[in-house]
PDB file of C-alpha atoms (C1' of nucleotides) in Angstrom:
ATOM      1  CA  UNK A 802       0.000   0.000   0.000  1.00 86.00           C
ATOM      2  CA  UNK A 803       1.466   3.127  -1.092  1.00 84.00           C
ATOM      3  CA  UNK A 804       0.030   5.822   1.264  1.00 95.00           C
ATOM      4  CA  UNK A 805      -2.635   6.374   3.823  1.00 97.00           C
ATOM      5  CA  UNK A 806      -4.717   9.718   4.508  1.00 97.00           C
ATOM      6  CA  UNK A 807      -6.847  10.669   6.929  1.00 98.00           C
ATOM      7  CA  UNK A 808      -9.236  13.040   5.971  1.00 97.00           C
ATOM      8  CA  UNK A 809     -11.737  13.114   8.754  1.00 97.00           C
ATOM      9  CA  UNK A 810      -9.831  11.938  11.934  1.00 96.00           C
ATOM     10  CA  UNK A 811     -13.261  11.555  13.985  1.00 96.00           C
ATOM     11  CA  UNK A 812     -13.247   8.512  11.953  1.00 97.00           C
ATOM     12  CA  UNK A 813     -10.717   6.790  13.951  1.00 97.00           C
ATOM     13  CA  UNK A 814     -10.412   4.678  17.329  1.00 92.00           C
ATOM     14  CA  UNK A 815      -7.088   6.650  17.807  1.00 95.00           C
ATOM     15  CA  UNK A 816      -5.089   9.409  16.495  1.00 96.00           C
ATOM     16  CA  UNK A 817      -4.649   9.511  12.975  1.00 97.00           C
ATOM     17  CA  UNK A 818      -0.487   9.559  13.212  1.00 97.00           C
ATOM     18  CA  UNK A 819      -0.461   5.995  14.821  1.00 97.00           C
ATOM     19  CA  UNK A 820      -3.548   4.450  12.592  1.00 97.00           C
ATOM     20  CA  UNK A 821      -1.232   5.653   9.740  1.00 97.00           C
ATOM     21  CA  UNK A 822       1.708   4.458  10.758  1.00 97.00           C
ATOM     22  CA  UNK A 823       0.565   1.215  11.671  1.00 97.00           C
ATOM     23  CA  UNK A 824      -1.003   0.576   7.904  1.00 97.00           C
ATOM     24  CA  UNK A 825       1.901   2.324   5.687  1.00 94.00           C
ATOM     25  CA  UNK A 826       3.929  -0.509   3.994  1.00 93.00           C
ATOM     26  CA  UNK A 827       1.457  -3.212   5.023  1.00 96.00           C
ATOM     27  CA  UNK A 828      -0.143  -5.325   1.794  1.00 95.00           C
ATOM     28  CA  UNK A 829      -4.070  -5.796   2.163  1.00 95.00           C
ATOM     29  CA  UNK A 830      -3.879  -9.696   2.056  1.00 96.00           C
ATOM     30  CA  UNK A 831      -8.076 -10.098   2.474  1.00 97.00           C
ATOM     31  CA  UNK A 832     -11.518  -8.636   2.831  1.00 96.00           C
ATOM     32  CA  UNK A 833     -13.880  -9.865   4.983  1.00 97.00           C
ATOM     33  CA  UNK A 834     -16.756  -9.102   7.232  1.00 97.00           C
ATOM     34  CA  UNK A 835     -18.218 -10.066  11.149  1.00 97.00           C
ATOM     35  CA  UNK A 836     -21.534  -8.840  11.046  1.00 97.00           C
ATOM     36  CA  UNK A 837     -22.360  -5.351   9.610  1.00 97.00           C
ATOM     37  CA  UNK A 838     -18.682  -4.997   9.707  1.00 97.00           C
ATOM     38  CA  UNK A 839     -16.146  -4.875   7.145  1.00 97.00           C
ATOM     39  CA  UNK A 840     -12.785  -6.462   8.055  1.00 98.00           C
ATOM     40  CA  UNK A 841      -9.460  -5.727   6.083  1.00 97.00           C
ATOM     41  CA  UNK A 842      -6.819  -8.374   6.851  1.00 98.00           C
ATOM     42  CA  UNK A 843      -3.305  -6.581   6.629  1.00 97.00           C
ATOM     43  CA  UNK A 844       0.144  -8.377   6.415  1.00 97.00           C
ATOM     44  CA  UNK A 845       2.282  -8.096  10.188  1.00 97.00           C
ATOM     45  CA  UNK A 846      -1.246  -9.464  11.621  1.00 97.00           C
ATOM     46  CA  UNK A 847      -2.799  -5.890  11.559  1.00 97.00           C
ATOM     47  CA  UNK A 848      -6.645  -5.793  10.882  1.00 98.00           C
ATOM     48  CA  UNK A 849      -8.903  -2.726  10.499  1.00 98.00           C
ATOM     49  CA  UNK A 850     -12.709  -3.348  11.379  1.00 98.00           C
ATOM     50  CA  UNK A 851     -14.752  -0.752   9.582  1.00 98.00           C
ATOM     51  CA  UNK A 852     -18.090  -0.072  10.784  1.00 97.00           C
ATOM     52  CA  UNK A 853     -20.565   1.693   8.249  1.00 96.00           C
ATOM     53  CA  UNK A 854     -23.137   3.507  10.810  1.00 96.00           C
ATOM     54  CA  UNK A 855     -26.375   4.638   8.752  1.00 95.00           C
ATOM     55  CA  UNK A 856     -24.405   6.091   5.162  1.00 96.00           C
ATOM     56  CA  UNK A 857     -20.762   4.425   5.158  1.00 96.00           C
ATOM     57  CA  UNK A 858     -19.410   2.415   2.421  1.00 96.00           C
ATOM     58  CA  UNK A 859     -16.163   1.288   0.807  1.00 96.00           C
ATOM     59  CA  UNK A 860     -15.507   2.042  -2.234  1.00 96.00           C
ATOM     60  CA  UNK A 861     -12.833   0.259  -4.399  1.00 95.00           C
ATOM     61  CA  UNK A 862     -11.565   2.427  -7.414  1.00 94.00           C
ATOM     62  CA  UNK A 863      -9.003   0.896  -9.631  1.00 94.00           C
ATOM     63  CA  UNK A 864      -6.908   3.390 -11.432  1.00 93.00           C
ATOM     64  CA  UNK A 865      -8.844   5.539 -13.539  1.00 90.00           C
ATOM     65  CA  UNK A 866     -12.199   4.544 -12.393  1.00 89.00           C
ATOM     66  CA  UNK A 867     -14.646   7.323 -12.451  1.00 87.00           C
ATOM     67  CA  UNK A 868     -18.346   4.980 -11.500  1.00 87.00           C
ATOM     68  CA  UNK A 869     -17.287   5.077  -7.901  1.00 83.00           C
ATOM     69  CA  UNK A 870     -16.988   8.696  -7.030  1.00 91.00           C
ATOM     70  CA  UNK A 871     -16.748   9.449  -3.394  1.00 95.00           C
ATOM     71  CA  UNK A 872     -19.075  12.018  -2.321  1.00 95.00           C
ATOM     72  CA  UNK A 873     -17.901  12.463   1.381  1.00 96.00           C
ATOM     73  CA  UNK A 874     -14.361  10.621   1.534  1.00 97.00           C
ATOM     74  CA  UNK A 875     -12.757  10.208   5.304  1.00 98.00           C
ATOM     75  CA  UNK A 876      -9.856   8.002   4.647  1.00 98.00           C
ATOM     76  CA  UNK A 877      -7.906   6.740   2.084  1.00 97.00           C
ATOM     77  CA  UNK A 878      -6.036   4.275   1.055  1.00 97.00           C
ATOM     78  CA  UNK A 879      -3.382   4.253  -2.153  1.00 96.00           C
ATOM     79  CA  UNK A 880      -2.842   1.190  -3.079  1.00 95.00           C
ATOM     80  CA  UNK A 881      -0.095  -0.126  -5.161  1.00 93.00           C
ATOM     81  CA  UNK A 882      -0.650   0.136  -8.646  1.00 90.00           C
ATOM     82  CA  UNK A 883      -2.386   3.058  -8.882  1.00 92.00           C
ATOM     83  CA  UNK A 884      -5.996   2.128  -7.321  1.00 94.00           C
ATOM     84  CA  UNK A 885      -7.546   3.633  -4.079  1.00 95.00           C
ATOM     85  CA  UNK A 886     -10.337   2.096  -1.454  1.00 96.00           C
ATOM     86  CA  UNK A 887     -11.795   4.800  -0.159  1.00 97.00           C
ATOM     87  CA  UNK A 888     -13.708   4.890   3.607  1.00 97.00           C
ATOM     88  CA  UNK A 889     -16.660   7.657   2.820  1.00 97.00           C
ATOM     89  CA  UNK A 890     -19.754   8.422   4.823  1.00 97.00           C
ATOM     90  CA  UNK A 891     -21.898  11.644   4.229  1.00 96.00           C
ATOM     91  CA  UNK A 892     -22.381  11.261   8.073  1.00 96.00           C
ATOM     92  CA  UNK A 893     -20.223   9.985   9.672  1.00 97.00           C
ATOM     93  CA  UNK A 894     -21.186   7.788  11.958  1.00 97.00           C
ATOM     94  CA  UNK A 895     -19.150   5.035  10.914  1.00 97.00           C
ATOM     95  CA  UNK A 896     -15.441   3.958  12.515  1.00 97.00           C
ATOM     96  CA  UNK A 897     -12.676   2.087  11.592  1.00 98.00           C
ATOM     97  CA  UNK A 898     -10.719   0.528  14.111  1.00 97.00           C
ATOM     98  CA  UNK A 899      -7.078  -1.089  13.892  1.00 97.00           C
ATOM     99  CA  UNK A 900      -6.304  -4.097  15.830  1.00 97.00           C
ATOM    100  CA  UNK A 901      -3.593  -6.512  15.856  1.00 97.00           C
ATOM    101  CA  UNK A 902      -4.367 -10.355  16.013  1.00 97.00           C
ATOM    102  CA  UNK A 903      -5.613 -10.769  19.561  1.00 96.00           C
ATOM    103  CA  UNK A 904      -7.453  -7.555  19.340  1.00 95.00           C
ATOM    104  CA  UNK A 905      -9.609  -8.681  16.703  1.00 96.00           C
ATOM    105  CA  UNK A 906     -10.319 -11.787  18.065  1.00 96.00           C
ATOM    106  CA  UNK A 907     -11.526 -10.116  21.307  1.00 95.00           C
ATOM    107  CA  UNK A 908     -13.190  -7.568  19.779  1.00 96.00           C
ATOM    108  CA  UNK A 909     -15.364 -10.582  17.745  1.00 96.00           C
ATOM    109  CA  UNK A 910     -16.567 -12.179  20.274  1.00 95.00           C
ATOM    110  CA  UNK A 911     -18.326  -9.256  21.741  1.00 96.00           C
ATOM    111  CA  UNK A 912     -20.289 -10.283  18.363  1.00 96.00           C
ATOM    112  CA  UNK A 913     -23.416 -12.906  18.368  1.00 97.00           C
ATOM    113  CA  UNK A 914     -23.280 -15.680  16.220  1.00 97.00           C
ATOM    114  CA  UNK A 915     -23.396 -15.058  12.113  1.00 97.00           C
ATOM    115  CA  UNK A 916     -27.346 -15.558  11.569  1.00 97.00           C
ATOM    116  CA  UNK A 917     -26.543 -17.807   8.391  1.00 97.00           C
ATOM    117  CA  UNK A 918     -23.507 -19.279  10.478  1.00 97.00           C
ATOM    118  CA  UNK A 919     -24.442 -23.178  11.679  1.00 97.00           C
ATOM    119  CA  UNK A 920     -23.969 -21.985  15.013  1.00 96.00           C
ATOM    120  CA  UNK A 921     -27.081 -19.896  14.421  1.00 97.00           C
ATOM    121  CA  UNK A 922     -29.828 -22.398  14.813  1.00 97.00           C
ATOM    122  CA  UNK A 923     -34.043 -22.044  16.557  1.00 97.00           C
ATOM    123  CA  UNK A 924     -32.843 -23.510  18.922  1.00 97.00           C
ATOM    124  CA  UNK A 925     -30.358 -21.128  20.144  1.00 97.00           C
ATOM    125  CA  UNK A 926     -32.576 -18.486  19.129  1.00 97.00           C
ATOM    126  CA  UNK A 927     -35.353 -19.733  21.611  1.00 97.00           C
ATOM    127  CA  UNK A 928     -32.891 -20.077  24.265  1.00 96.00           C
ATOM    128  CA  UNK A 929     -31.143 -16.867  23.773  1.00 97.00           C
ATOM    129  CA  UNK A 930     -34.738 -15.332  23.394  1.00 97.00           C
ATOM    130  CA  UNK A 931     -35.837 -16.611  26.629  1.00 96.00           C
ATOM    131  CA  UNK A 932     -33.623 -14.893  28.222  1.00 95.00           C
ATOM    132  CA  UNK A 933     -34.620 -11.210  27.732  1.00 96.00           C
ATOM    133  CA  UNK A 934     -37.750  -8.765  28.269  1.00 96.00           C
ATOM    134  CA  UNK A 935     -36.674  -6.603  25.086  1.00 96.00           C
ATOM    135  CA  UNK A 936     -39.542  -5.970  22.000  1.00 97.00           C
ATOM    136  CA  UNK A 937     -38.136  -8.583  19.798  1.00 97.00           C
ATOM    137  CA  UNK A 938     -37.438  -5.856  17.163  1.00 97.00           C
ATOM    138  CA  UNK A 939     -34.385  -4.709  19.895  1.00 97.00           C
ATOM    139  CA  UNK A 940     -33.296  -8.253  20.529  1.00 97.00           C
ATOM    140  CA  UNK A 941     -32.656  -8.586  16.301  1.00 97.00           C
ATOM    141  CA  UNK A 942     -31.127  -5.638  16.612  1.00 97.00           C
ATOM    142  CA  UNK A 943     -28.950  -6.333  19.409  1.00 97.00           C
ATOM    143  CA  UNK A 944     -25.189  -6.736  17.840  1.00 97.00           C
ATOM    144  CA  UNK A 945     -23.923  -8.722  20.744  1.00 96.00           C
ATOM    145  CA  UNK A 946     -27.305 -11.431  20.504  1.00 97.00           C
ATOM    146  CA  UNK A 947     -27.017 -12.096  16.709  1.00 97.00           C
ATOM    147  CA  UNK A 948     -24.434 -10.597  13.988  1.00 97.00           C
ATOM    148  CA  UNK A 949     -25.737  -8.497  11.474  1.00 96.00           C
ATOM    149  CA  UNK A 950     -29.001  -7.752  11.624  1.00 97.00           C
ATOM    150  CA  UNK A 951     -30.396  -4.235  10.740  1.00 97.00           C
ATOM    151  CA  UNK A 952     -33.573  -2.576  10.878  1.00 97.00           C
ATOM    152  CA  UNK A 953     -34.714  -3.172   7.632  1.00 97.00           C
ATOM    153  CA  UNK A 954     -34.572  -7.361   7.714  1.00 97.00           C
ATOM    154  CA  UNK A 955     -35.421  -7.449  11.763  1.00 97.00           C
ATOM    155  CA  UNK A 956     -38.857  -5.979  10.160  1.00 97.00           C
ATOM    156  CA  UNK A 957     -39.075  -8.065   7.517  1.00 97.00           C
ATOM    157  CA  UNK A 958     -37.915 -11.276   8.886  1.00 98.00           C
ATOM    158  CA  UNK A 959     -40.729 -10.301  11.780  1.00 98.00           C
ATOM    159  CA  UNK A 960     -43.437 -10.287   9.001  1.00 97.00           C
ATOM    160  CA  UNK A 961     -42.406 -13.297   7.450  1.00 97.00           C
ATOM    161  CA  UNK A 962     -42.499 -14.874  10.938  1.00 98.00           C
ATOM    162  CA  UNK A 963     -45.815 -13.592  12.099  1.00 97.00           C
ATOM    163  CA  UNK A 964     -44.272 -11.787  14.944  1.00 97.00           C
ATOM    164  CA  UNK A 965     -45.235  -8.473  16.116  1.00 97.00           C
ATOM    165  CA  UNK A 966     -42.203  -6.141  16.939  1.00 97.00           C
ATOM    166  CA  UNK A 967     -43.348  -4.803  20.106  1.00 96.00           C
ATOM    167  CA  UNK A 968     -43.467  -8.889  21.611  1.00 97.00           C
ATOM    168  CA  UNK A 969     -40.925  -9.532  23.893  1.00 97.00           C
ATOM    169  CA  UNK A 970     -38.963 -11.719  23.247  1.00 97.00           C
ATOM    170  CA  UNK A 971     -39.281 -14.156  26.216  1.00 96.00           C
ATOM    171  CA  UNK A 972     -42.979 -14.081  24.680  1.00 97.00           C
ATOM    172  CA  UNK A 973     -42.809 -14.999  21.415  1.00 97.00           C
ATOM    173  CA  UNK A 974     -44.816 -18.455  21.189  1.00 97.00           C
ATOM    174  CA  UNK A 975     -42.616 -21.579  20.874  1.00 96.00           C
ATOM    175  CA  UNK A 976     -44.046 -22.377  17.592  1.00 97.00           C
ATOM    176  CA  UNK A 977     -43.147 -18.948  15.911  1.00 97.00           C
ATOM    177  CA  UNK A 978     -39.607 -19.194  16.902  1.00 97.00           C
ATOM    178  CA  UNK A 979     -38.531 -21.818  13.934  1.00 98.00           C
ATOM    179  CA  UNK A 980     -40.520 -19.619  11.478  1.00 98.00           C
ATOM    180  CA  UNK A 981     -38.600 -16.430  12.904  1.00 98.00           C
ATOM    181  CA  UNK A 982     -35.064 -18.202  12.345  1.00 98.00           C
ATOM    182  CA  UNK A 983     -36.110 -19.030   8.744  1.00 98.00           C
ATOM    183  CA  UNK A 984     -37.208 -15.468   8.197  1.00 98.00           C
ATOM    184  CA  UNK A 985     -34.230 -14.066   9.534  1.00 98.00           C
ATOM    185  CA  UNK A 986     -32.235 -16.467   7.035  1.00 98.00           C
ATOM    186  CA  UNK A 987     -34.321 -16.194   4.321  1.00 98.00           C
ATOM    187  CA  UNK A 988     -34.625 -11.987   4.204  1.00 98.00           C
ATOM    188  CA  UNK A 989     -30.898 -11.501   4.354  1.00 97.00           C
ATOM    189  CA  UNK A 990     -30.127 -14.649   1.653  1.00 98.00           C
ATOM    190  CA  UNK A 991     -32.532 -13.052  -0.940  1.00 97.00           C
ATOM    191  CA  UNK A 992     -31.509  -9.610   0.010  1.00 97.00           C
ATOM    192  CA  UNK A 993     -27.907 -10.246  -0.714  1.00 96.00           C
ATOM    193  CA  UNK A 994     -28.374 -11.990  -3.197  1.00 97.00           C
ATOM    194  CA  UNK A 995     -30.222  -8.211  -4.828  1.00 96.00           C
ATOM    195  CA  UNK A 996     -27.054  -6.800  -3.674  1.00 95.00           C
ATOM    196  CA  UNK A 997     -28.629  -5.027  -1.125  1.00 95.00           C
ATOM    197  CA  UNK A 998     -31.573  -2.342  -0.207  1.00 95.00           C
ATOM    198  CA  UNK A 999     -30.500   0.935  -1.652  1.00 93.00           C
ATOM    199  CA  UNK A1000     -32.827   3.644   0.003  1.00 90.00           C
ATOM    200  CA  UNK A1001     -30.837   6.660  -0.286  1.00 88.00           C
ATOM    201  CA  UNK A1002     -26.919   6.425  -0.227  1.00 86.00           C
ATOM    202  CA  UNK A1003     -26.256   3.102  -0.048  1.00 92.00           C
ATOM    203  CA  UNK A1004     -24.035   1.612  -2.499  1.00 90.00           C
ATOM    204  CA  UNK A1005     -21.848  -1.895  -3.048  1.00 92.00           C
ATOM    205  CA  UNK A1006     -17.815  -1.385  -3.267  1.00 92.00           C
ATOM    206  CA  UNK A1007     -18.503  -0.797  -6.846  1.00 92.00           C
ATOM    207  CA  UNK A1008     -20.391   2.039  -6.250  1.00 90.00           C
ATOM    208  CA  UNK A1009     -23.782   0.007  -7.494  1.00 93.00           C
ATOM    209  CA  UNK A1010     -27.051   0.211  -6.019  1.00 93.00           C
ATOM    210  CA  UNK A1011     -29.009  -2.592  -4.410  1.00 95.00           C
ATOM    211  CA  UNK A1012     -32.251  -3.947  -5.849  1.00 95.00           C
ATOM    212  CA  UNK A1013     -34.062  -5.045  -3.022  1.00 95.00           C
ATOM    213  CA  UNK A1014     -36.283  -1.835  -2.382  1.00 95.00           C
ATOM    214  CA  UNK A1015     -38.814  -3.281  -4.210  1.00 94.00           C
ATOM    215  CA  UNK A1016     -38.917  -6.294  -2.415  1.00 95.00           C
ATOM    216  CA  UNK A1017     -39.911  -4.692   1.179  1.00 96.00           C
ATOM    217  CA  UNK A1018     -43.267  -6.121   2.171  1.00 96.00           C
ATOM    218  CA  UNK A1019     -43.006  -3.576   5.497  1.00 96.00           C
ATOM    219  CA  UNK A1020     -40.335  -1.529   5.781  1.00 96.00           C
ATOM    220  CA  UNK A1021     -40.609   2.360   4.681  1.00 95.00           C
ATOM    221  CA  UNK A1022     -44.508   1.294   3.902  1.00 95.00           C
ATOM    222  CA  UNK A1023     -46.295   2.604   6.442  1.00 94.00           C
ATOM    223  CA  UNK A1024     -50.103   3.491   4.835  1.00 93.00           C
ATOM    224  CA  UNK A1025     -48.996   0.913   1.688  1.00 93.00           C
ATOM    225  CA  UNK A1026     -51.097  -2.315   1.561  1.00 94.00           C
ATOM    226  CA  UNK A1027     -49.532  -5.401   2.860  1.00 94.00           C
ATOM    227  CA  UNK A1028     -48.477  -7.291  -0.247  1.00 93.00           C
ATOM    228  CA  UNK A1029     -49.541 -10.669   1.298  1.00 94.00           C
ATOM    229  CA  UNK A1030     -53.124  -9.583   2.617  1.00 96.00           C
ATOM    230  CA  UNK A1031     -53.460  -6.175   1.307  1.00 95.00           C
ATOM    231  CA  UNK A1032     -54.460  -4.861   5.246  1.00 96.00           C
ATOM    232  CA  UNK A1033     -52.830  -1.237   5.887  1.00 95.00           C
ATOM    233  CA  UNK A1034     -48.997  -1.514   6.779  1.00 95.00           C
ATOM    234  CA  UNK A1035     -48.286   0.440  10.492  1.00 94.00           C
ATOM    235  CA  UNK A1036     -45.335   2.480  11.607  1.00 94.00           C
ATOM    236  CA  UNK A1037     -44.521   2.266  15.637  1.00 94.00           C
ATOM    237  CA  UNK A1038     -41.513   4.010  17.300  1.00 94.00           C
ATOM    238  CA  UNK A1039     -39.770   1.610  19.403  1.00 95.00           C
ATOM    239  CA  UNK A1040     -36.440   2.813  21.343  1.00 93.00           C
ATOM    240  CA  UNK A1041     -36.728   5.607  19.007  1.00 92.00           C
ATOM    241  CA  UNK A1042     -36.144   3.812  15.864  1.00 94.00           C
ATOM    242  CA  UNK A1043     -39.206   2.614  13.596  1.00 95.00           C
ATOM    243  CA  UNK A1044     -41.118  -0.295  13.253  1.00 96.00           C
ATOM    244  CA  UNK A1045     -43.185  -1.502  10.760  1.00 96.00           C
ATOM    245  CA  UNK A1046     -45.602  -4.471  10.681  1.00 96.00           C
ATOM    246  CA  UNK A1047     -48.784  -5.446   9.412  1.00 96.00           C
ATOM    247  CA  UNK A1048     -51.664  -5.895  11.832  1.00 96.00           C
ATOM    248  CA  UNK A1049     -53.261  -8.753  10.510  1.00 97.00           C
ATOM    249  CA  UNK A1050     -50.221 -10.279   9.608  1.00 97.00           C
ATOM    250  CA  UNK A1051     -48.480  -9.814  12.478  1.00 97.00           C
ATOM    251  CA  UNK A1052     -51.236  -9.208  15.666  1.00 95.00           C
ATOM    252  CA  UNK A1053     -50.517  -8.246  19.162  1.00 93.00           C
ATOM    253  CA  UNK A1054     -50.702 -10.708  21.385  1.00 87.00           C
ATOM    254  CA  UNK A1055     -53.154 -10.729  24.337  1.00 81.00           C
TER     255      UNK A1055
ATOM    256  C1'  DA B 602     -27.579  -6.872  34.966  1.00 64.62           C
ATOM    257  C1'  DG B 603     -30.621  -5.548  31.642  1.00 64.62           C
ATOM    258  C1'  DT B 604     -33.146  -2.048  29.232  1.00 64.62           C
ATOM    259  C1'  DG B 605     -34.416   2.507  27.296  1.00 64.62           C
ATOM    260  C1'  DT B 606     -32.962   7.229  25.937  1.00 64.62           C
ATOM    261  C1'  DA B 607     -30.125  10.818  24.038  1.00 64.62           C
ATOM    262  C1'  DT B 608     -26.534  11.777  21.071  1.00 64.62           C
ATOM    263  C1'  DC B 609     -23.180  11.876  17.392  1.00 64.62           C
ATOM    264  C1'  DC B 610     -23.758  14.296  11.949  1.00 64.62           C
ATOM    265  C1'  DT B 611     -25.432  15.528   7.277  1.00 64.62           C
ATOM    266  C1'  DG B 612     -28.850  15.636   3.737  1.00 64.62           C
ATOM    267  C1'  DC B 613     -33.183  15.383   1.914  1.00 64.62           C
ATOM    268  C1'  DA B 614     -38.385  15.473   1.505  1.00 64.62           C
ATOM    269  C1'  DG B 615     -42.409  17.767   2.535  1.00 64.62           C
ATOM    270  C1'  DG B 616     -45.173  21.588   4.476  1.00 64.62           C
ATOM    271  C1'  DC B 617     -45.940  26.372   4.436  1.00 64.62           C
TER     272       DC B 617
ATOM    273  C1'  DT C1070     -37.629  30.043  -3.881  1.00 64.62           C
ATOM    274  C1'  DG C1071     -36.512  29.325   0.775  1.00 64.62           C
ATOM    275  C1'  DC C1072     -37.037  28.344   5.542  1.00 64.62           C
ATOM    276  C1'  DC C1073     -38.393  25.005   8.952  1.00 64.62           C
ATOM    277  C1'  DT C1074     -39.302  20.394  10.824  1.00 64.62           C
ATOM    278  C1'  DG C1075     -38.873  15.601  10.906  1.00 64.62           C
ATOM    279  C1'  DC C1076     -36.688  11.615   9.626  1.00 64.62           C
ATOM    280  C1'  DA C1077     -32.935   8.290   8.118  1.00 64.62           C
ATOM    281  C1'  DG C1078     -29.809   1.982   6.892  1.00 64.62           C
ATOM    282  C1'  DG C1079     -26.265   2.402  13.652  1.00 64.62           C
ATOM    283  C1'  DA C1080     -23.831   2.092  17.924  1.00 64.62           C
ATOM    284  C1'  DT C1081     -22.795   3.616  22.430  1.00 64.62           C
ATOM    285  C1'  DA C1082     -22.396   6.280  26.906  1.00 64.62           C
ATOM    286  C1'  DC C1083     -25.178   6.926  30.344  1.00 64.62           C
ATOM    287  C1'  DA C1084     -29.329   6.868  33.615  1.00 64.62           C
ATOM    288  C1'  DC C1085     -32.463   4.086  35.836  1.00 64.62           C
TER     289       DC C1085
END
DNA sequence: AGTGTATCCTGCAGGC
DNA sequence: TGCCTGCAGGATACAC
């Protein structure tokens, strides 16, 4: 890697003189990802986790690449032969964060399981559940219960399931916890597989949008007709963040 | 210990 | 046109 800037050091776990120092002359050897996280795997066991927040992304632009354009870049990374990946987030609620080997590996356990992981499986889920009061819309959303979850699929995967979001999650009837952990599986398989749901700013490391949008049975629909029974799709604020759900689809218990 | 709230920040849509 | 308000894909420090 040829050079690293900082452009907006608010981005950073740490000072931007040690983040940089600790990259310059390593070779990005892989690109993975724990959760909503993207993780870079440098050479001299260095790894940077990068967390998008609402409107982060990373974009890769090989030399001369124009499609990609950053509109808000916060870091940057030359590569060798010409190319940049760029860190950029119109608000920047995103971080990166360098660790060394044992670092990372602490830092991903504080994770819970990958939801299409095999250790993922109902019945985890129902005994994880059990164990906390929370709506169940929290509990998806809860980094440290299950991986990667976002507000989007938690609604989606609870309409699939049947399962209001304002249920806690100690509550939600034995029989609708299988259907829940297919949901969960099923809305995030399909919806990576349309590269995504591209409401506003989101875009893949090619600077493409996802297709998925269309897909949303719930989500962003409030006042829309539920496409499975056509009742009226409602919006709820739970721990400040919305909900959607369908009544009939998805009724409040008693 | 577990849960809910406020906060970080920018940009855009909609109402007036 | 332009000003104002509300809302947004997330995570976390803090209060209770």
């Amino acid at each position: 890697m040829a050079a690293v800037s900082v452009l907006r050091p608010d981005l950073l776990n740490e000072p931007a003189g040690p983040f940089v120092r600790g990259l310059e002359g390593r070779t990005v050897l892989d690109v993975g990802r724990r959760g909503k996280n993207v993780v870079l795997f440098f050479s001299a066991d260095t790894v940077v986790v990068v967390n998008l927040g609402m409107t982060g992304r990373v974009l890769h632009r090989p030399l001369g690449d124009t499609t990609a354009a950053p509109t808000h870049p916060g870091v940057v990374l030359d590569l060798d032969g010409g190319g940049q990946a760029v860190y950029d987030d119109a608000r920047r609620f995103g971080r990166l964060r360098r660790f060394d080997w044992l670092g990372w590996v602490r830092w991903s356990r504080t994770l819970g399981p990958e939801p299409l992981g095999r250790s993922f499986t109902a019945r985890r889920l129902a005994r994880d559940l059990g164990k906390s009061v929370s709506p169940v819309r929290s509990w998806l959303l809860d980094q440290r219960r299950v991986a990667g979850v976002g507000n989007i699929y938690a609604n989606e995967a609870l309409h699939r399931a049947g399962v209001h979001p304002s249920t806690p999650a100690k509550r939600v009837p034995p029989e609708r916890v299988a259907p829940l952990h297919r949901a969960v599986r099923k809305v995030l398989r399909s919806a990576i597989q349309a590269r995504g749901t591209t409401l506003r700013d989101y875009r893949d490391s090619d600077g493409r949008q996802g297709s998925f949008g269309p897909r949303l049975v719930v989500y962003g629909r409030e006042d829309e007709a539920c496409r499975k029974c056509r009742d009226t799709i409602a919006r709820i604020v739970i721990s400040n963040r919305s909900a959607f759900y369908c009544p009939t689809c998805q009724p409040e218990l008693p």
